[in-house]
Tab-separated table of C-alpha atoms in Angstrom:
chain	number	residue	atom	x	y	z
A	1	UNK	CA	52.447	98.468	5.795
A	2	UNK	CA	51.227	95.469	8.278
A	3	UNK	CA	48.856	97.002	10.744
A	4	UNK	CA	49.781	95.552	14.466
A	5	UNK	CA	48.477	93.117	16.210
A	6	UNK	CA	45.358	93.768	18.552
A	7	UNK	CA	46.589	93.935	22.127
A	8	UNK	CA	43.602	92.913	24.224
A	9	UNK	CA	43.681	92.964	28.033
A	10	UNK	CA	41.154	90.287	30.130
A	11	UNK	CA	40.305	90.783	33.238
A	12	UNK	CA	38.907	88.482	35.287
A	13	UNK	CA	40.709	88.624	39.082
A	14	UNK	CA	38.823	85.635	40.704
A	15	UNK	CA	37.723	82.716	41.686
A	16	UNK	CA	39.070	79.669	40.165
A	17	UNK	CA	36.353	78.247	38.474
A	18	UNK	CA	34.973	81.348	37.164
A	19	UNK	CA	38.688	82.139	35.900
A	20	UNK	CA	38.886	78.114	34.314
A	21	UNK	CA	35.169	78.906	33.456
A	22	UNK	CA	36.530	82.212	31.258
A	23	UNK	CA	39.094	80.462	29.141
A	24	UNK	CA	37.069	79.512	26.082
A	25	UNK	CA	36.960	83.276	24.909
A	26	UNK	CA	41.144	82.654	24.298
A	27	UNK	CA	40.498	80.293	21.494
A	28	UNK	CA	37.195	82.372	20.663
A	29	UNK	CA	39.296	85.379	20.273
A	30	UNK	CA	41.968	83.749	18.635
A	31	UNK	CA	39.699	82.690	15.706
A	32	UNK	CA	38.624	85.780	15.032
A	33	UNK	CA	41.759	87.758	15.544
A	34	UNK	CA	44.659	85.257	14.927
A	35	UNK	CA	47.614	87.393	15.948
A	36	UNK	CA	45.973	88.843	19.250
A	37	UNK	CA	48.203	89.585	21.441
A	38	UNK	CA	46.073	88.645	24.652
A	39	UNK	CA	47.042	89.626	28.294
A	40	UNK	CA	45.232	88.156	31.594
A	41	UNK	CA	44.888	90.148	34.796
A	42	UNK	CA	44.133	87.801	37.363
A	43	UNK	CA	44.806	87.580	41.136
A	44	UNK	CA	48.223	86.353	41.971
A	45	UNK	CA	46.921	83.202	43.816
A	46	UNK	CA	45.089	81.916	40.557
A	47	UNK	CA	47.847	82.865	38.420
A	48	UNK	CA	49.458	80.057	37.424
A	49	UNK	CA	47.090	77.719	36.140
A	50	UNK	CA	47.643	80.405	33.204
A	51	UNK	CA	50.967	80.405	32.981
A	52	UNK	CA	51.920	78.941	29.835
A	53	UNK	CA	48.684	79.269	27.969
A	54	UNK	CA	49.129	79.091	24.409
A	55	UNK	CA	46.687	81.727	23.622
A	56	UNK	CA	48.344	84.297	25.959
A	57	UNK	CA	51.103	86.383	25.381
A	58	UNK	CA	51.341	87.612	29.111
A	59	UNK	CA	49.416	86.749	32.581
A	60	UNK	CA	49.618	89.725	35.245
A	61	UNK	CA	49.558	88.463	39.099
A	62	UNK	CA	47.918	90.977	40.905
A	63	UNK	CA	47.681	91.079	44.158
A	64	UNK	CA	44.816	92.498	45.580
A	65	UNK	CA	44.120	90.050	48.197
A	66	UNK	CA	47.439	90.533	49.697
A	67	UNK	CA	47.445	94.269	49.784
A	68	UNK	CA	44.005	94.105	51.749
A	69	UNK	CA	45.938	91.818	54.328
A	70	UNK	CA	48.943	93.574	54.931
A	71	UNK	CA	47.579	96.808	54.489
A	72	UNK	CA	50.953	97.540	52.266
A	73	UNK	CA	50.731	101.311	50.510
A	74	UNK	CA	54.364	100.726	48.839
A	75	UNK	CA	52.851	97.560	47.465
A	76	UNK	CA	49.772	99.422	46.594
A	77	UNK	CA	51.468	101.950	44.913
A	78	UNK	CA	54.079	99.619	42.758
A	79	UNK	CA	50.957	97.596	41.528
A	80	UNK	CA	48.984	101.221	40.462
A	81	UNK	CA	52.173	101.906	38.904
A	82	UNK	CA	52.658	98.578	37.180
A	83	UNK	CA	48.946	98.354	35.818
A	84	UNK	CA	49.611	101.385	34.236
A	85	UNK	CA	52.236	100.245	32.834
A	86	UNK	CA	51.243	97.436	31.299
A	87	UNK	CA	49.753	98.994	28.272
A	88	UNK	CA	48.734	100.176	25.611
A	89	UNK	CA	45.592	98.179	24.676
A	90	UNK	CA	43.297	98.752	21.515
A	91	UNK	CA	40.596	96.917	24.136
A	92	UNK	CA	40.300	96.159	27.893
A	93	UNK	CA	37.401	93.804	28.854
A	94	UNK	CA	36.163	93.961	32.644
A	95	UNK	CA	34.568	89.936	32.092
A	96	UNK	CA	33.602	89.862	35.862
A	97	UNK	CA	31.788	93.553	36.587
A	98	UNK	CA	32.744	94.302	39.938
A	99	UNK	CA	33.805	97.635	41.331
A	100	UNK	CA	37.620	96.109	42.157
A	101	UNK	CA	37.865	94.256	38.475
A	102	UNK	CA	36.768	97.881	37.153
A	103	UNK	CA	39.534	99.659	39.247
A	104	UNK	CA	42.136	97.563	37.773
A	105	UNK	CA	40.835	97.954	34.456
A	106	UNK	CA	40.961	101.849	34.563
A	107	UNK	CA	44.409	102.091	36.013
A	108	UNK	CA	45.150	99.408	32.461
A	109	UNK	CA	43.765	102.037	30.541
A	110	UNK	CA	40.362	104.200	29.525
A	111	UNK	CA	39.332	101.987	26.529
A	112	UNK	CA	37.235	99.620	28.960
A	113	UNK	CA	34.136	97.489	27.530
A	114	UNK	CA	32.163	95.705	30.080
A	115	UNK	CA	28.902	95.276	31.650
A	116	UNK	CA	25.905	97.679	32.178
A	117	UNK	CA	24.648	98.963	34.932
A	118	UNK	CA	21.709	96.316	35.097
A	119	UNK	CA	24.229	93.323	34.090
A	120	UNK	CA	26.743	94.233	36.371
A	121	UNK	CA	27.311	92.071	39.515
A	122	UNK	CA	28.263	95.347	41.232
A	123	UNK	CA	26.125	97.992	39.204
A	124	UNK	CA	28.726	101.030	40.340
A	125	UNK	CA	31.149	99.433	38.330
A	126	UNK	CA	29.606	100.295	35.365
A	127	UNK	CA	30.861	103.545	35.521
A	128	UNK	CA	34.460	103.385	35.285
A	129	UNK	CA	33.696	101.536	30.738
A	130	UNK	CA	33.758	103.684	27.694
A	131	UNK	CA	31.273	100.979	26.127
A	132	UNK	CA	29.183	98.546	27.844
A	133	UNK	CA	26.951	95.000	27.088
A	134	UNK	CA	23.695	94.195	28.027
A	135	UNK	CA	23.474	90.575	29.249
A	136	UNK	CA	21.310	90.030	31.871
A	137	UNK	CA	22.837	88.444	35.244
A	138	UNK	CA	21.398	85.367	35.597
A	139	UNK	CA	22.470	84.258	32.429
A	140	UNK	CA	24.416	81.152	32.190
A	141	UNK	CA	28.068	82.480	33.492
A	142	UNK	CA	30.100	80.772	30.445
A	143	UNK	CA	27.874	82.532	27.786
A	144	UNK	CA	28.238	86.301	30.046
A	145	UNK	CA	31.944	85.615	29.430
A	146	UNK	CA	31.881	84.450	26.003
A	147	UNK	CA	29.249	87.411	25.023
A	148	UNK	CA	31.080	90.413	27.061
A	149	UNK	CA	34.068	89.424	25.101
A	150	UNK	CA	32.496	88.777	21.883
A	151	UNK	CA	30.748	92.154	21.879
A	152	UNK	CA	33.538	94.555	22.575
A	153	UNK	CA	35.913	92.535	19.697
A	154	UNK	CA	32.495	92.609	17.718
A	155	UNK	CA	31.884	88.951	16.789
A	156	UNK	CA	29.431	86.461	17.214
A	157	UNK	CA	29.358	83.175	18.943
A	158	UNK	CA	26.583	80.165	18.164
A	159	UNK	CA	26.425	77.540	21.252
A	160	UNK	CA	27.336	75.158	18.460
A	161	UNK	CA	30.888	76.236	18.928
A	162	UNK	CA	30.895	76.510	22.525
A	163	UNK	CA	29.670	72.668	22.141
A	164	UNK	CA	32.814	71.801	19.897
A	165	UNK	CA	35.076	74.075	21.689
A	166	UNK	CA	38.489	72.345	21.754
A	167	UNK	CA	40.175	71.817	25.437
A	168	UNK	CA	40.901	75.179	27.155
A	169	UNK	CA	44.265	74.447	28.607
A	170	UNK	CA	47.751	72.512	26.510
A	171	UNK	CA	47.646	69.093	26.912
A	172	UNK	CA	50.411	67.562	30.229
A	173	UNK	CA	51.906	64.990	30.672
A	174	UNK	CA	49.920	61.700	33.006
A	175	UNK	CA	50.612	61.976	36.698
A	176	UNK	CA	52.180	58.818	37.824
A	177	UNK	CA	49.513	58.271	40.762
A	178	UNK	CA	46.727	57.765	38.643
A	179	UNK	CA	45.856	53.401	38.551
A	180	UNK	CA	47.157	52.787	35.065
A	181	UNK	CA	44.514	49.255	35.258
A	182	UNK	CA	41.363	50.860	35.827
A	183	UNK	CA	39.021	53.837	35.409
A	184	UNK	CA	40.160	56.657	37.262
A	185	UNK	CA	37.084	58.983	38.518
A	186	UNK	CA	38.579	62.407	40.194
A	187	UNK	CA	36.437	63.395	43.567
A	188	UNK	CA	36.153	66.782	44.622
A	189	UNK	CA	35.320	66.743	47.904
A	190	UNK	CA	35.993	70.436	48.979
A	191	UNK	CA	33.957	73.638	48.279
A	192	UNK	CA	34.574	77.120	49.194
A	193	UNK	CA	31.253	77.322	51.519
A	194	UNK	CA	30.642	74.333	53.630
A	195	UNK	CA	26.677	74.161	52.120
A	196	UNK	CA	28.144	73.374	48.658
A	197	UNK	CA	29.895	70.357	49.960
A	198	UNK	CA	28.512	66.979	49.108
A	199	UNK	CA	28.224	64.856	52.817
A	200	UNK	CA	30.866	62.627	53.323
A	201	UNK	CA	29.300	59.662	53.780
A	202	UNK	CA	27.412	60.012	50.629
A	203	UNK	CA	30.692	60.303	48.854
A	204	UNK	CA	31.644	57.156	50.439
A	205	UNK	CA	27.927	55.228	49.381
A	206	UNK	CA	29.246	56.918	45.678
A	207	UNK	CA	32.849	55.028	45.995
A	208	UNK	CA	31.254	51.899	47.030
A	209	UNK	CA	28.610	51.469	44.131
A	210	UNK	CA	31.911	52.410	41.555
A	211	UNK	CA	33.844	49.703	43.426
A	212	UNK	CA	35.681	48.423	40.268
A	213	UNK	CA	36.931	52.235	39.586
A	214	UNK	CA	39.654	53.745	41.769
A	215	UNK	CA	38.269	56.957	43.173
A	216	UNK	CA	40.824	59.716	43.718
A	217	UNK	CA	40.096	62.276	46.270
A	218	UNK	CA	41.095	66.009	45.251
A	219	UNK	CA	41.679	68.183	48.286
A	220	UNK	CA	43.462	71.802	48.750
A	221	UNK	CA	43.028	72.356	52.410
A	222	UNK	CA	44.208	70.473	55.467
A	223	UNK	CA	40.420	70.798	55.975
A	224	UNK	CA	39.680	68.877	52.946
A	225	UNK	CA	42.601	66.384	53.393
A	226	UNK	CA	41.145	65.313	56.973
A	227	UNK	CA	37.615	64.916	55.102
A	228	UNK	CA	39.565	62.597	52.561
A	229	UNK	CA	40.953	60.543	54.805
A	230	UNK	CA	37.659	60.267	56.289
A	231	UNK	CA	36.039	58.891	52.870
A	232	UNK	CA	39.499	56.538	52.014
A	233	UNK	CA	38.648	55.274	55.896
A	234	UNK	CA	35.431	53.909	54.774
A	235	UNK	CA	36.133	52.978	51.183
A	236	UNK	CA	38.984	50.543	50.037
A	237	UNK	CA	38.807	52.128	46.397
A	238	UNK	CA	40.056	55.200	46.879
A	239	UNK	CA	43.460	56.989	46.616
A	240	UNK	CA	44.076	60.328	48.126
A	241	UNK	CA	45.840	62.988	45.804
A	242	UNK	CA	49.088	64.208	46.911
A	243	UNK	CA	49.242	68.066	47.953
A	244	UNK	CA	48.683	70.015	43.967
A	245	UNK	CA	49.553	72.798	42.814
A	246	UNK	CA	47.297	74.454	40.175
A	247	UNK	CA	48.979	73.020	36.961
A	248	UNK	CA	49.649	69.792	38.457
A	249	UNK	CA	45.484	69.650	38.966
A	250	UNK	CA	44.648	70.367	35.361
A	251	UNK	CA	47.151	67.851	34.152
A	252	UNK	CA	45.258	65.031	37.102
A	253	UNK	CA	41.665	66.356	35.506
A	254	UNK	CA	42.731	65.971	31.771
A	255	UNK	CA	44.093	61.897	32.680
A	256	UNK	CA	40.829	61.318	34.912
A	257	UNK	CA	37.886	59.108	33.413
A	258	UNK	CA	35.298	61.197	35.101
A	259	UNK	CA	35.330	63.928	37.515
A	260	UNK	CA	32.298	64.349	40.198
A	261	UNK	CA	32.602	67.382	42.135
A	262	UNK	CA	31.182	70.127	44.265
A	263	UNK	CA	30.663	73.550	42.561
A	264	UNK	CA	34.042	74.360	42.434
A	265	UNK	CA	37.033	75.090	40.527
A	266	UNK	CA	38.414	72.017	40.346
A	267	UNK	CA	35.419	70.513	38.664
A	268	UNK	CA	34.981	73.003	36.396
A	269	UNK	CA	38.161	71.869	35.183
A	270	UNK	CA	36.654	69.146	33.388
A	271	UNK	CA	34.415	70.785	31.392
A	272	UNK	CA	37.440	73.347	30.304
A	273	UNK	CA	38.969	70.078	29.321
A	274	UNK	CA	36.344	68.197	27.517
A	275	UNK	CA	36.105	65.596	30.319
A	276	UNK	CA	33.077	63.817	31.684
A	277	UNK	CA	31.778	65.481	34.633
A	278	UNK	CA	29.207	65.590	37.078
A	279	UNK	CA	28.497	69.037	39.192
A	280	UNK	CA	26.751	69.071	42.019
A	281	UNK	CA	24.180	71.500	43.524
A	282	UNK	CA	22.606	72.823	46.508
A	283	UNK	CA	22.562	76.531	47.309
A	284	UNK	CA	23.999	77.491	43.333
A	285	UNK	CA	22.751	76.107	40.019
A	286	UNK	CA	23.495	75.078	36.632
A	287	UNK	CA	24.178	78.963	35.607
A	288	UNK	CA	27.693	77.945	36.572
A	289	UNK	CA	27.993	75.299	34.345
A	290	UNK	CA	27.678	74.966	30.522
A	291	UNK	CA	26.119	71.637	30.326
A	292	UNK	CA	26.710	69.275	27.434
A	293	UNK	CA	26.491	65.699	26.742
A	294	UNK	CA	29.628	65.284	28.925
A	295	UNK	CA	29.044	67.817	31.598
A	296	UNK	CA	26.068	66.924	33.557
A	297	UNK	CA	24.691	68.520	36.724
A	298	UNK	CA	22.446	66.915	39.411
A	299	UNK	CA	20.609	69.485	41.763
A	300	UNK	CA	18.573	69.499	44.945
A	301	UNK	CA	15.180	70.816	45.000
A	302	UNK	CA	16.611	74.419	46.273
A	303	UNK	CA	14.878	77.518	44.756
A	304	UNK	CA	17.726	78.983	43.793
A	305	UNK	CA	17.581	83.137	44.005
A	306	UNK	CA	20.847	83.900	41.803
A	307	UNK	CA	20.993	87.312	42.840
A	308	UNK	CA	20.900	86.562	46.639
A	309	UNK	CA	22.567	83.334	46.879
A	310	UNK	CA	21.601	81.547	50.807
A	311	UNK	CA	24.696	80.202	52.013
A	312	UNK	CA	22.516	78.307	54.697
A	313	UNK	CA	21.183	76.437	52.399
A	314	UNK	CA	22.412	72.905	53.132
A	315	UNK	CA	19.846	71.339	50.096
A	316	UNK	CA	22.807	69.629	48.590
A	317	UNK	CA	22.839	66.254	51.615
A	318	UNK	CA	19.769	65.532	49.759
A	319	UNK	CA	20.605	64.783	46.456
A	320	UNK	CA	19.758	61.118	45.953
A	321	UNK	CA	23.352	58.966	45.988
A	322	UNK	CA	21.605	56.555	43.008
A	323	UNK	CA	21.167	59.879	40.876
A	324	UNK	CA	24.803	60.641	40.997
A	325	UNK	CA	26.017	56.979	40.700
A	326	UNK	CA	23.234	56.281	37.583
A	327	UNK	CA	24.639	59.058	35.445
A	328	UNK	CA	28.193	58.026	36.365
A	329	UNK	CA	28.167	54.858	35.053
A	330	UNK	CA	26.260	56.578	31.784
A	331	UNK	CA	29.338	58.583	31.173
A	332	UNK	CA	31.665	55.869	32.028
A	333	UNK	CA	30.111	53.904	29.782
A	334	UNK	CA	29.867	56.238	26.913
A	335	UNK	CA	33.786	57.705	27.185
């Protein structure tokens, strides 16, 4: 008699790039366990740039965010009811160790693997796993997911195949926007914190010294589109991106030459998709990256205190402009 297939719940609720950041351990998985069926939890804003992942069977929306808003108790109480229905799993893996990602996972089911209590972002959450991994915080974000994962399936995974990973999300189809006669670099301009946000200016001094590429200028908010306009103002080589929704960004990222970008989501895209990149740093570091010959990072001088991150710290204005625009043409010239 066939035995089933493994039914393996992820869950990882936010943010963007830590969710974009988390997709390797599908394929990972997937190697090891070919006929996984694989489930991601996820909150319902970030959902769809899952949606249609080859390497899931099913993405859950949940919305947390919006039951903290509206203070709903019928929503409340259809999502309990829904995450408990949602199973049976032979494994549920907490990959983000927080007290609300360990919630969720519980109401899944009791067979939950995550963190320790000294790995755990929130150490509490420990408590709600059967089993548990020891893999200390600060350690490079990509490798905590890849390792959480790997332990609880019990396999293995050498940075020589994070290295030759192949891209994290089904290839799209080209947006029509893009200039089809030269290099296209994608600019993210936005952050979530205003002190991980490169200056303006500087991104104009950037579009200037890449004058023969056009520079396209990513935004989400009407924050960020007013700061777009601002750079386009002052440089004749830019394009602003229309309004896009989460799909219609990965497929932009994929058809861009190079992508140079605040620590973000939308950068972290690039490395998910095996395209040249350049992340840039102030009050976080390269833990949130997994940098390769492709994915490069350029950092202030900040001492960066992982565990007590300084959201005043405004170190990024004074990364050098010739830093950023010297490694640029380095990866434009070797894609």
């Amino acid at each position: 008699m066939n035995k089933k297939p493994l039914r393996i719940a992820l869950i990882r609720l936010t943010a963007l790039g830590d969710i974009i950041n988390g997709t390797i351990v599908l394929q990972l998985i997937k190697k090891h366990y070919p006929d996984a069926h694989i489930e991601w939890f996820c909150e319902e804003a970030f959902a769809s740039v899952l949606q249609g992942h080859p390497d899931l069977t099913k993405v859950h929306a949940v919305p947390i965010k919006r039951i903290k808003k509206t203070k709903d108790f019928r929503l409340l109480k259809t999502t309990i009811r829904e995450l408990k229905a949602s199973g049976p799993f032979d494994k549920i893996i907490d990959m983000q160790g927080l007290i609300k990602s360990a919630v969720v996972a519980r109401y899944i089911g009791k067979n939950v693997h995550g963190f320790d209590r000294a790995s755990a972002r929130e150490s509490l959450a420990s408590w709600f796993y059967r089993s548990t991994s020891a893999i200390p915080y600060t350690e490079n974000v990509i490798r905590r997911n890849i390792d959480v994962v790997a332990d609880a399936l019990d396999f293995s995974v050498t940075d020589e195949e994070i290295l030759n990973k192949t891209a994290c999300f089904a290839s799209q189809a080209r947006p029509d926007f893009l200039a089809s006669d030269r290099r296209n670099i994608a600019m993210v301009i936005g952050a979530s914190w205003p002190s991980k946000e490169y200056p303006k200016a500087k991104f104009v001094e950037i579009c200037h010294a890449l004058e023969s590429s056009n520079c396209l200028l990513i935004w989400g908010s009407a924050k960020e589109r007013r700061y777009a306009e601002d750079i386009a103002a002052h440089a004749a080589n830019t394009t602003i991106a229309p309004k896009l929704s989460l799909q219609e960004l990965t497929a932009t990222i994929e058809h861009c030459d190079l992508v140079i970008g605040n620590d973000t989501g939308p950068t972290h895209l690039a490395w998910a998709l095996n395209r040249p990149s350049i992340t840039l740093f102030g009050p976080t570091n390269t833990r949130m990256i997994y940098e390769t010959p492709l994915n490069q990072a350029c950092e202030s001088d900040s001492k960066v205190d992982i565990n007590k991150i300084n959201k005043q710290d405004f170190s990024i204005q004074t990364i050098p402009v010739t830093e950023i625009v010297l490694k640029a043409k380095e990866l434009l010239g070797s894609n």
